[in-house]
Coordinates of C-alpha atoms in Angstrom, one line a residue:
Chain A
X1 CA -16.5 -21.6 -2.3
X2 CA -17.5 -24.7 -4.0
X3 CA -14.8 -27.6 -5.3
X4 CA -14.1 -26.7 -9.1
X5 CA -12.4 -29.9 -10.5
X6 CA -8.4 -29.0 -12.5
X7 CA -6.2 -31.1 -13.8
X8 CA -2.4 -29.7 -12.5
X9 CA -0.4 -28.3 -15.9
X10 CA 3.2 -29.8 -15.2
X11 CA 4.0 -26.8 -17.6
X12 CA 4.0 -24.4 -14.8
X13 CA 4.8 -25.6 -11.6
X14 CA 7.0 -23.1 -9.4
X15 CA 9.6 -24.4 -7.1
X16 CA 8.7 -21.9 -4.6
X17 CA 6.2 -23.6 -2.1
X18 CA 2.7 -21.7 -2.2
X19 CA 1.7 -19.3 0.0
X20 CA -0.9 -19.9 2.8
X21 CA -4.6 -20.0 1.7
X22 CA -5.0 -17.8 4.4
X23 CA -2.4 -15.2 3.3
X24 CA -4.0 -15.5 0.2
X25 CA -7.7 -14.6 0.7
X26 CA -6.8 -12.4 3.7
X27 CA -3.8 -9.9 2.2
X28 CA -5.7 -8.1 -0.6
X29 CA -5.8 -5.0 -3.3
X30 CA -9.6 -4.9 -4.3
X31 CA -10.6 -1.4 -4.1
X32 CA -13.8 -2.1 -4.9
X33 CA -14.3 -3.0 -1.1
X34 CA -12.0 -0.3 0.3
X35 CA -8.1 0.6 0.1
X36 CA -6.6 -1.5 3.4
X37 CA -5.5 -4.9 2.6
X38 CA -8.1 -6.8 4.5
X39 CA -10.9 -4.2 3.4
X40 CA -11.6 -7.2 0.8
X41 CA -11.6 -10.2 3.1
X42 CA -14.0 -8.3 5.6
X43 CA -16.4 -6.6 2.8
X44 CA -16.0 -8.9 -0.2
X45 CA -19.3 -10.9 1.4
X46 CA -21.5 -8.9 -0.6
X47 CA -21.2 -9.6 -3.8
X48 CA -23.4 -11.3 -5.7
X49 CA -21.6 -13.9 -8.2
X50 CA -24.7 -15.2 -9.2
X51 CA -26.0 -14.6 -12.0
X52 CA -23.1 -13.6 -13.8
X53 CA -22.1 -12.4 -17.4
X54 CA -19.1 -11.4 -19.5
X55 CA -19.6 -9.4 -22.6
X56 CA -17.1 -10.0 -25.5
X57 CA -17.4 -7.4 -28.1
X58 CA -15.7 -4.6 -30.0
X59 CA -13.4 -5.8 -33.0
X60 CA -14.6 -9.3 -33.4
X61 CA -16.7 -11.3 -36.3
X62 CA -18.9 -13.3 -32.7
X63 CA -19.4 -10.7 -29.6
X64 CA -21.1 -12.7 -27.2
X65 CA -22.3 -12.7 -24.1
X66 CA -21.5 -15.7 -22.0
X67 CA -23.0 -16.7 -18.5
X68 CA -20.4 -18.1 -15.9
X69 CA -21.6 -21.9 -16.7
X70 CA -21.2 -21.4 -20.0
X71 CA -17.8 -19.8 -19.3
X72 CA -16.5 -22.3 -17.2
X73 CA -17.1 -25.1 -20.2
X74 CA -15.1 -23.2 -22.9
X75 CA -12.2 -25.3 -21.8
X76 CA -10.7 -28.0 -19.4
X77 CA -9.8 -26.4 -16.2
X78 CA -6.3 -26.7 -15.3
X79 CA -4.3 -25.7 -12.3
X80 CA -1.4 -23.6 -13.3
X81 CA 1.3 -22.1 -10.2
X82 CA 2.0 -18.5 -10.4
X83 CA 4.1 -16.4 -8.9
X84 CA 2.2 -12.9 -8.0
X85 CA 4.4 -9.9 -7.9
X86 CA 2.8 -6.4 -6.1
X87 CA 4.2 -3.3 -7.6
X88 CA 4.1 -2.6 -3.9
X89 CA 7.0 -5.0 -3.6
X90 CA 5.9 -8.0 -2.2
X91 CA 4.7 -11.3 -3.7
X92 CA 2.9 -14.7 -3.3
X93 CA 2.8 -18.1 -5.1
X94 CA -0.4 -18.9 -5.8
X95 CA -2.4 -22.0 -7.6
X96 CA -4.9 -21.0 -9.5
X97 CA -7.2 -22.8 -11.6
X98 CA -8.3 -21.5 -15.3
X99 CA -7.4 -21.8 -18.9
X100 CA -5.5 -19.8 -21.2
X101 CA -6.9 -16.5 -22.2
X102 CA -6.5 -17.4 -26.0
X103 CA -9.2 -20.1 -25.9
X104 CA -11.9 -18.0 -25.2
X105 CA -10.8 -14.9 -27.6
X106 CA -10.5 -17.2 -30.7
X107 CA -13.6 -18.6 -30.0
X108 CA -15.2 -14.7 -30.6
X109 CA -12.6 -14.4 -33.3
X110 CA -10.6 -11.5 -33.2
X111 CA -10.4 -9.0 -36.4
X112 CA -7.6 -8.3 -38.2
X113 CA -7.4 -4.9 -37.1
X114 CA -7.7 -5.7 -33.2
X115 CA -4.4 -4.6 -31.2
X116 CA -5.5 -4.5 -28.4
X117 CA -7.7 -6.1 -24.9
X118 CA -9.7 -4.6 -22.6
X119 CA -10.8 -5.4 -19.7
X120 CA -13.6 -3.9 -17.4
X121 CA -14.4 -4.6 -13.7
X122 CA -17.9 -4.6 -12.2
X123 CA -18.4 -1.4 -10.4
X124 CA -21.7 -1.4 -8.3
X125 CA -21.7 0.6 -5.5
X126 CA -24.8 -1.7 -3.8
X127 CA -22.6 -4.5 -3.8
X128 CA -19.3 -3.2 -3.3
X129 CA -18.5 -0.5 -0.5
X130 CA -15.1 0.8 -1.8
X131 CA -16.9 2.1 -5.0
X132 CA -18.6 4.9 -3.3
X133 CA -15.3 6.7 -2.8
X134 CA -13.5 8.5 -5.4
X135 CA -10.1 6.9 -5.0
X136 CA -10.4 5.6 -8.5
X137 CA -12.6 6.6 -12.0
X138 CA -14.9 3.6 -12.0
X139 CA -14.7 1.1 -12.9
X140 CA -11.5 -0.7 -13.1
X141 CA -10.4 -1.0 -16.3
X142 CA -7.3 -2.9 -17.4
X143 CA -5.8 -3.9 -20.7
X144 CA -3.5 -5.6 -22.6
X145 CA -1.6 -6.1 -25.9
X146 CA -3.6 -9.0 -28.0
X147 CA -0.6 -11.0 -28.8
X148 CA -0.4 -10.5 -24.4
X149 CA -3.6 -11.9 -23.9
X150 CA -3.0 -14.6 -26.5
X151 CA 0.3 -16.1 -24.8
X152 CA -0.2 -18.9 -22.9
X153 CA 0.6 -17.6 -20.0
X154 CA -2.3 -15.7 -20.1
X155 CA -4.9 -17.4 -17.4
X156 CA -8.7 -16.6 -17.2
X157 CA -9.1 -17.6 -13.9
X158 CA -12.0 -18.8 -11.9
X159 CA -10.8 -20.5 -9.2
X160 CA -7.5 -20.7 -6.9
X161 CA -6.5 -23.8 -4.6
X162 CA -9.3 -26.4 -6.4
X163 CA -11.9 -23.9 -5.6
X164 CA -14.4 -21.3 -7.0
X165 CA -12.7 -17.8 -6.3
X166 CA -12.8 -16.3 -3.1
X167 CA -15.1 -13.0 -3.7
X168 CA -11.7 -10.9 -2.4
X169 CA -9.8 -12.6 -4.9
X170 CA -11.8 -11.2 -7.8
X171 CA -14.7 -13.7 -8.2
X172 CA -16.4 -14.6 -10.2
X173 CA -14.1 -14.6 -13.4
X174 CA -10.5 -12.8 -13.1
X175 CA -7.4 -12.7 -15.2
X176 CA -3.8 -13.3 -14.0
X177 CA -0.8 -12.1 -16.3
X178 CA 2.1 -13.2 -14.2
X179 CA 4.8 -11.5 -15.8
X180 CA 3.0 -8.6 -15.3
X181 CA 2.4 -6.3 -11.8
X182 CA -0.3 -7.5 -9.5
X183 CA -2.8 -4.5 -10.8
X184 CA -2.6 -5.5 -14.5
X185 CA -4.7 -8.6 -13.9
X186 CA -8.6 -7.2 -13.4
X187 CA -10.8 -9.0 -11.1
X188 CA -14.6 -9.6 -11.2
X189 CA -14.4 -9.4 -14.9
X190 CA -17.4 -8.1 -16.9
X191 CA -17.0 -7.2 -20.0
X192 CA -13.8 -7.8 -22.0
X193 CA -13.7 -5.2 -25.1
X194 CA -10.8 -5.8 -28.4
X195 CA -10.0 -2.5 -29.8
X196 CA -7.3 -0.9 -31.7
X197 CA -6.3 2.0 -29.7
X198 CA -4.4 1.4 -26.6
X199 CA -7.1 1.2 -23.7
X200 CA -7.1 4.1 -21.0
X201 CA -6.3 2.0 -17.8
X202 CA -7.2 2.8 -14.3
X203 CA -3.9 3.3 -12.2
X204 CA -2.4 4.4 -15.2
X205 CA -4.9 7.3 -15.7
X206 CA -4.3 7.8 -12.1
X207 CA -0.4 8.1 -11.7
X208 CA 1.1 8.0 -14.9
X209 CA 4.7 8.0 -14.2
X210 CA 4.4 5.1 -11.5
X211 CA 2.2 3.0 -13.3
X212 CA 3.1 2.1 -17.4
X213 CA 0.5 0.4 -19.3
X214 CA 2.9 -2.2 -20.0
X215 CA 3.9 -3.2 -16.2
X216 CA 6.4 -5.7 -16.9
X217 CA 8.5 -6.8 -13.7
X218 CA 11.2 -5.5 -13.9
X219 CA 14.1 -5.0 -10.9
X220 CA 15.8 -2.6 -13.3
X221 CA 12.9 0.0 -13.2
X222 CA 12.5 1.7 -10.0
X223 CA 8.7 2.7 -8.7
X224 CA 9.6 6.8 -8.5
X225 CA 8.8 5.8 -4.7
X226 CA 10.6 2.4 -4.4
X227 CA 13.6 0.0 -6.2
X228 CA 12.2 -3.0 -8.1
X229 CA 14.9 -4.5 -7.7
X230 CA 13.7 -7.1 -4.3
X231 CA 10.7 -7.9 -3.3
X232 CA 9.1 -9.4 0.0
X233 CA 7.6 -13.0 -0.2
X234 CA 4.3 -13.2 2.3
X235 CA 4.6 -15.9 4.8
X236 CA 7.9 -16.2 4.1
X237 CA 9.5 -20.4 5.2
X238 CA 12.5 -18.5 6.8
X239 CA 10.3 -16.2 8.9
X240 CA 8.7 -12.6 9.8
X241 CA 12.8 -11.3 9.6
X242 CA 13.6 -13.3 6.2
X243 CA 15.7 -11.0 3.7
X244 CA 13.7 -9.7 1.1
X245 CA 14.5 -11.9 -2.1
X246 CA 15.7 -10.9 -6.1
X247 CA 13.0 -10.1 -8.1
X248 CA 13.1 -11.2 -11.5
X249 CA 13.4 -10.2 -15.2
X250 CA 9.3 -10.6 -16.3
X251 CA 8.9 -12.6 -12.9
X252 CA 10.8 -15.2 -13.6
X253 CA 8.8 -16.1 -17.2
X254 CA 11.5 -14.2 -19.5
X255 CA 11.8 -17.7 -21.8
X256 CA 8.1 -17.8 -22.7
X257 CA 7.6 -13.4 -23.0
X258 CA 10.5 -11.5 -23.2
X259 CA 10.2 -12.5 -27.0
X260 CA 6.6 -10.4 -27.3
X261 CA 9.2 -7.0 -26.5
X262 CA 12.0 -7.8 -28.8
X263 CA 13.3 -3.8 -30.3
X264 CA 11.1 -2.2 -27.3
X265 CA 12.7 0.1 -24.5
X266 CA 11.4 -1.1 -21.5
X267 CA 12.7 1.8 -19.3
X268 CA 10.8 3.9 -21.3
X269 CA 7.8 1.3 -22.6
X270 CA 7.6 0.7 -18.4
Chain B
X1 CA 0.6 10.8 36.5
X2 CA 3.4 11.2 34.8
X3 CA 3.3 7.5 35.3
X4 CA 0.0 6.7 33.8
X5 CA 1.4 9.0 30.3
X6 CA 4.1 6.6 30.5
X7 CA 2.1 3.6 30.5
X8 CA -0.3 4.7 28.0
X9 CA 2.5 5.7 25.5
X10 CA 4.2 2.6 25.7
X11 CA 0.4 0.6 25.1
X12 CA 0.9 0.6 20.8
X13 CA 4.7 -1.1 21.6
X14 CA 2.9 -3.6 24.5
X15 CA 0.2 -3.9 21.5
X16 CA 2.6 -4.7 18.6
X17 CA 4.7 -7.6 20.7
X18 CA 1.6 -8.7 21.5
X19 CA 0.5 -9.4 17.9
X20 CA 3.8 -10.8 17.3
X21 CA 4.1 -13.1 20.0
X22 CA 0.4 -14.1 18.7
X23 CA 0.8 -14.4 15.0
X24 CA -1.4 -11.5 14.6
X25 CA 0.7 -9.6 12.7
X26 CA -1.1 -10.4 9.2
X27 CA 0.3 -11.5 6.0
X28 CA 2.8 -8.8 6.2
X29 CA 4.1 -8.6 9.0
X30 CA 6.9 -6.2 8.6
X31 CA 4.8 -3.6 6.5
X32 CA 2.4 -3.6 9.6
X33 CA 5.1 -3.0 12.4
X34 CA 6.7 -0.1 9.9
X35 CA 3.1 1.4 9.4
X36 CA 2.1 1.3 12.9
X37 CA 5.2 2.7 14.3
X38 CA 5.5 5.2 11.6
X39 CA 1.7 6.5 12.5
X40 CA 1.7 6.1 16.3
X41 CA 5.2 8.8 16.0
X42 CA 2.7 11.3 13.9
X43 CA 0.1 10.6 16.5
X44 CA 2.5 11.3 19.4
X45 CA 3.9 14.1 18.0
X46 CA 0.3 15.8 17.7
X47 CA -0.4 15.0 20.7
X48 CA 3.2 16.6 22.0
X49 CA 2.1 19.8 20.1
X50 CA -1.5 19.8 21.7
X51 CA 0.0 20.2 24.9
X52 CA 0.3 23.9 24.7
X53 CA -2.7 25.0 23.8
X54 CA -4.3 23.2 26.2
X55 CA -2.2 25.0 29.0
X56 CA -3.4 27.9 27.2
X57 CA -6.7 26.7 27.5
X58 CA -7.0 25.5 30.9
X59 CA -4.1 27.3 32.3
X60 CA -2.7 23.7 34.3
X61 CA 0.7 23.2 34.2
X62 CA -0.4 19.8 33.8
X63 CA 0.5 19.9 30.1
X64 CA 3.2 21.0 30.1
X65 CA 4.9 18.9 32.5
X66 CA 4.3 15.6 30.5
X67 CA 5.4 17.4 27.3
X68 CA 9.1 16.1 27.5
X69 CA 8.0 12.8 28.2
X70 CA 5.2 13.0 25.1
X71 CA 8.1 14.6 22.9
X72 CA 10.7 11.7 23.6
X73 CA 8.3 9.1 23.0
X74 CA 7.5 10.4 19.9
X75 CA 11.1 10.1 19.1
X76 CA 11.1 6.5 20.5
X77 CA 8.2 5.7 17.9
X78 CA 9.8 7.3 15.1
X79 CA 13.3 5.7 15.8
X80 CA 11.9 2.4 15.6
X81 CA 10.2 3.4 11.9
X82 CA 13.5 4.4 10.9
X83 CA 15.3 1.5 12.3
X84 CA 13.0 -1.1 11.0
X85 CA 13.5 0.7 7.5
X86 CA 17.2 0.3 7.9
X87 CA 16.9 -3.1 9.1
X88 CA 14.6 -5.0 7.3
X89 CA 13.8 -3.0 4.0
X90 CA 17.4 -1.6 3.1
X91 CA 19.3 -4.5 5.0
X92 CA 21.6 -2.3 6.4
X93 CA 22.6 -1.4 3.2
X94 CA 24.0 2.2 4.0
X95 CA 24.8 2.8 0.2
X96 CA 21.0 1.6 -0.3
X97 CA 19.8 4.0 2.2
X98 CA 21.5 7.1 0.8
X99 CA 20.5 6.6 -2.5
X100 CA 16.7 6.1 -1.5
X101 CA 17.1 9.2 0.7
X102 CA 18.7 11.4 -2.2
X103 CA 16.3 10.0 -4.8
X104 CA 12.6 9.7 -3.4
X105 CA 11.3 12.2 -1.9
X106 CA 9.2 10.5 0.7
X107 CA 12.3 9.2 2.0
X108 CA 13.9 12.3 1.8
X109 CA 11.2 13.6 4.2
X110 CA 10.5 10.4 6.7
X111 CA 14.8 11.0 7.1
X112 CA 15.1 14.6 7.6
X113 CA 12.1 14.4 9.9
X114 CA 13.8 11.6 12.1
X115 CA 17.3 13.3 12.1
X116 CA 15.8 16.9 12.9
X117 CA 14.0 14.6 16.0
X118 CA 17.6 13.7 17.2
X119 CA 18.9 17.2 18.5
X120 CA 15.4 17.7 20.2
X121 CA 15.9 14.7 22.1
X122 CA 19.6 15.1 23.0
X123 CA 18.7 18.5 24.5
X124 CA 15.7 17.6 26.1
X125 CA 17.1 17.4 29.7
X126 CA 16.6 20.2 32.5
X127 CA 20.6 20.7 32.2
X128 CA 20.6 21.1 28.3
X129 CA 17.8 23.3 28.7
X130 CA 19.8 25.9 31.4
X131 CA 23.0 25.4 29.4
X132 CA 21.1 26.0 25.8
X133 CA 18.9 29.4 27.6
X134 CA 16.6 31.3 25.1
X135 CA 18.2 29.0 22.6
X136 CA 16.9 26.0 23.7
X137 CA 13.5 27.8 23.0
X138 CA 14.5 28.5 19.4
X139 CA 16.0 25.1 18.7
X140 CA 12.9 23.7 20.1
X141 CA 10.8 25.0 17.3
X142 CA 12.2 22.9 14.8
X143 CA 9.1 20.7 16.4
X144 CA 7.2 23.0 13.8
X145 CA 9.5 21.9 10.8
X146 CA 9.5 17.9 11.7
X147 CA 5.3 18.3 11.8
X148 CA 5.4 19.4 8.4
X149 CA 8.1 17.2 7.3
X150 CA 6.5 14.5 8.4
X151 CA 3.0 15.3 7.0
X152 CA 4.8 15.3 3.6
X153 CA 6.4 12.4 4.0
X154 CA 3.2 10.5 4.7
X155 CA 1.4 12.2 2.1
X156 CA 4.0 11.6 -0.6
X157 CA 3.8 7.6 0.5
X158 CA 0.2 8.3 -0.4
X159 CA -0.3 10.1 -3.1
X160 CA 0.7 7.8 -5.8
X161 CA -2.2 5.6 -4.5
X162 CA -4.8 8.6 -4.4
X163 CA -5.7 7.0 -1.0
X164 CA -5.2 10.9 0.5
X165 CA -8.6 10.4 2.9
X166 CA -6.7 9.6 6.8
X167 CA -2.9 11.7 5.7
X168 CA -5.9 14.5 5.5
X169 CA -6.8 14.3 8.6
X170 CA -3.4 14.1 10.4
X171 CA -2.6 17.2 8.0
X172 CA -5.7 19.2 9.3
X173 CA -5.1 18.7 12.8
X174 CA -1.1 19.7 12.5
X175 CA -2.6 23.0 10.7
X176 CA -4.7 23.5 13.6
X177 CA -2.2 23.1 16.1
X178 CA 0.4 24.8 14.4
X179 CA -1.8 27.6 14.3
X180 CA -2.3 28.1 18.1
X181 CA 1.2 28.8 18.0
X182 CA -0.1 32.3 15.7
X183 CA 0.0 34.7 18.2
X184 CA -3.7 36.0 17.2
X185 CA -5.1 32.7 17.9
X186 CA -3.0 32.3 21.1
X187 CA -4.1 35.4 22.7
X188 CA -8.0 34.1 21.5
X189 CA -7.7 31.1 23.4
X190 CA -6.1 32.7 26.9
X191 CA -9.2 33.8 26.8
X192 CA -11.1 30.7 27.5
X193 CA -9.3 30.6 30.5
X194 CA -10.7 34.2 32.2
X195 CA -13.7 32.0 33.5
X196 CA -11.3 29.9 35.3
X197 CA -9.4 32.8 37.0
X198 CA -12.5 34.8 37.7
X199 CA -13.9 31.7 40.3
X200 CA -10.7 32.1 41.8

């Protein structure tokens, strides 16, 4: 990874110290290279990030198709600390460095009639082993609501500890939603599509009743497997046999999205 | 021998406090001692139930005689998955517990298999066995039950993530075991072992 320059947002800073950069690149959900966690780490290596393009198009007045120099200009880079939550029920904090979402969707200009954002993963199965099986439709699609993608929470990400993206971690170009359940934010990003229909998305298509479009955290809505309500912080200060710890409403960012759900059931909207 | 059974059952424990003691563990520690304990009782457990067909097979009494042994540690294994559970997933929470075990099926499965494990290895003593008589044999079957109970359970814990490729496996294998139990395929494979008798 080479050094990519960010200026720290003071805006969101967790208290929670970050987790390992180790931990980070080495505990990893990237089917793409195989369904273990450290499938990624050990198979990532073949990607090719170079050259690279996004696509922007469906319902906006500029589609455009941006290389990943041009992409990494559209805005000052900033370094912005998440927490990650896994729907699996563990999580990280993780600095990542990026800029809001919204700054590249108004520059393509969204239509009045746009709900929605799509977002589709690169799928080649000559760079990335996992894709030959059949564990998911490929490729990886994920979505979100536009006024979602235009909150500022909203991150296109490109690199994570002052640092181009780890290939396991979704390099080139990635989203992070942090409100939202690990799965929701697409790595290796390709093309990013504005419709008006609710997008079919991947683990969604997959197991509907354990996987909602929306995919809010939230310890109040069990997994039909698992309770929501606690999750497990990797690398943990207090050690391998530290309680699990309270997950919260919207991870913790309830003050800047809960409004965006205002009149929805979110046991049912899950 | 039985010895050298004993050793090489206890090698995934020897392997897991060696990881620990090394920081090898990997980001998640816990999920990785509850996985590994949790497959190396499935792996016992087929290996328990391969035992008699390959006294069938071979006719050695062999098998059979490390069978007990094979059996308990495939309760040790499992006990430690369930314990680990208890512990560091549900906190001891006993309310917790029940209310995963009524509500999720996996659970439901992973628990009744351990607790059906429990009777099997309170009776598994020569004395139990003398004092129990043909019903020892018939409470020893429940083996059959717990194999697919616990195929379930790991295929449940799977299924939601449509990563079905290794419970598969494991699933086939029980099938094919638990078939040499049919008697049609039973008397088929005393038959691999006329060659041996006929040297004799």
């Amino acid at each position: 990874p080479q050094k990519l320059s960010a200026t720290p947002n003071p805006l969101y800073v967790a208290k929670d110290p970050a987790t390992s950069l180790k931990n980070v690149t080495t505990y990893n959900n990237f089917y793409e290279f195989g369904t273990g966690k450290s499938d990624p780490s050990m198979y990532a290596d073949s990607l090719q990030t170079s050259p690279w393009t996004v696509t922007i198009d469906g319902l906006v007045k500029k589609p455009m198709t941006l290389d990943i120099d041009a992409l990494l200009k559209i805005a000052p880079m900033e370094e912005r600390i998440y927490r990650m939550r896994c729907v699996e029920g563990w999580s990280m904090v993780i600095p990542w460095d990026g800029y809001a979402l919204s700054k590249l969707l108004n520059k393509v200009e969204p239509l009045g009639s746009a709900k929605y954002v799509e977002f589709v993963s690169l799928a080649d199965p000559k760079q990335m082993t996992g894709v030959k099986s059949n564990v998911i439709d490929w490729p990886y699609r994920e979505g979100l609501r536009l006024d979602e993608a235009m909150n500022p929470l909203t991150l296109l990400t490109f690199g994570l500890y002052g640092e181009t993206l780890p290939k396991q971690n979704g390099a080139p170009v990635r989203i992070v939603v942090p409100w939202k359940y690990g799965f929701k934010s697409a790595k290796s990003i390709v093309k990013i599509r504005l419709t008006e229909q609710m997008p079919k998305t991947s683990w969604n298509l997959i197991a509907p009743s354990e996987y909602g479009f929306y995919s809010n955290v939230n310890p109040s809505v069990d997994h039909p497997r698992w309770s929501q309500a606690s999750e497990r912080r990797i690398g943990d200060a207090k050690g391998v046999f530290a309680p699990k710890i309270k997950t919260e409403m919207f991870n913790g960012y309830a003050e800047q999205v809960a409004s965006m759900y205002t009149g929805m059931d979110l046991k049912k909207e899950y | 021998m039985k010895i050298l059974v004993f050793l090489l059952a206890l090698l995934p424990l020897d392997r897991l406090v060696w990881l620990g003691l090394n920081d090898e563990l990997g980001a998640n520690p816990i999920e990785f001692i509850t996985r590994s304990t949790g497959t190396w009782a499935l792996v016992l457990l087929c290996i328990t139930l391969a035992m008699t067909p390959l006294r069938l097979i071979t006719g050695l009494p062999f098998w059979i005689k490390s069978r007990r042994m094979l059996g308990l540690f495939t309760f040790f294994y499992a006990l430690l998955h369930f314990l680990i559970w208890l512990w560091l997933d549900q906190d001891f929470d006993w309310a917790a517990m029940w209310h995963d075990v009524l509500k999720r099926p996996f659970i439901t499965m992973g628990f009744a298999s351990f607790v059906m494990l429990i009777p099997l290895a309170i009776t598994s003593t020569r004395w139990a066995q003398r004092k129990l008589g043909r019903r020892w044999m018939h409470l020893h079957r429940l083996i059959y039950v717990i194999a697919c109970t616990a195929i379930l359970h790991y295929w449940w814990h799977k299924a939601g993530k449509n990563d079905l490729g290794t419970v598969t496996i494991y699933a086939a294998v029980i099938i094919l075991l638990l078939a040499c139990r049919l008697p049609l395929v039973r008397n088929k494979l005393t038959l691999f072992r006329a060659p041996f008798i006929r040297q004799k």
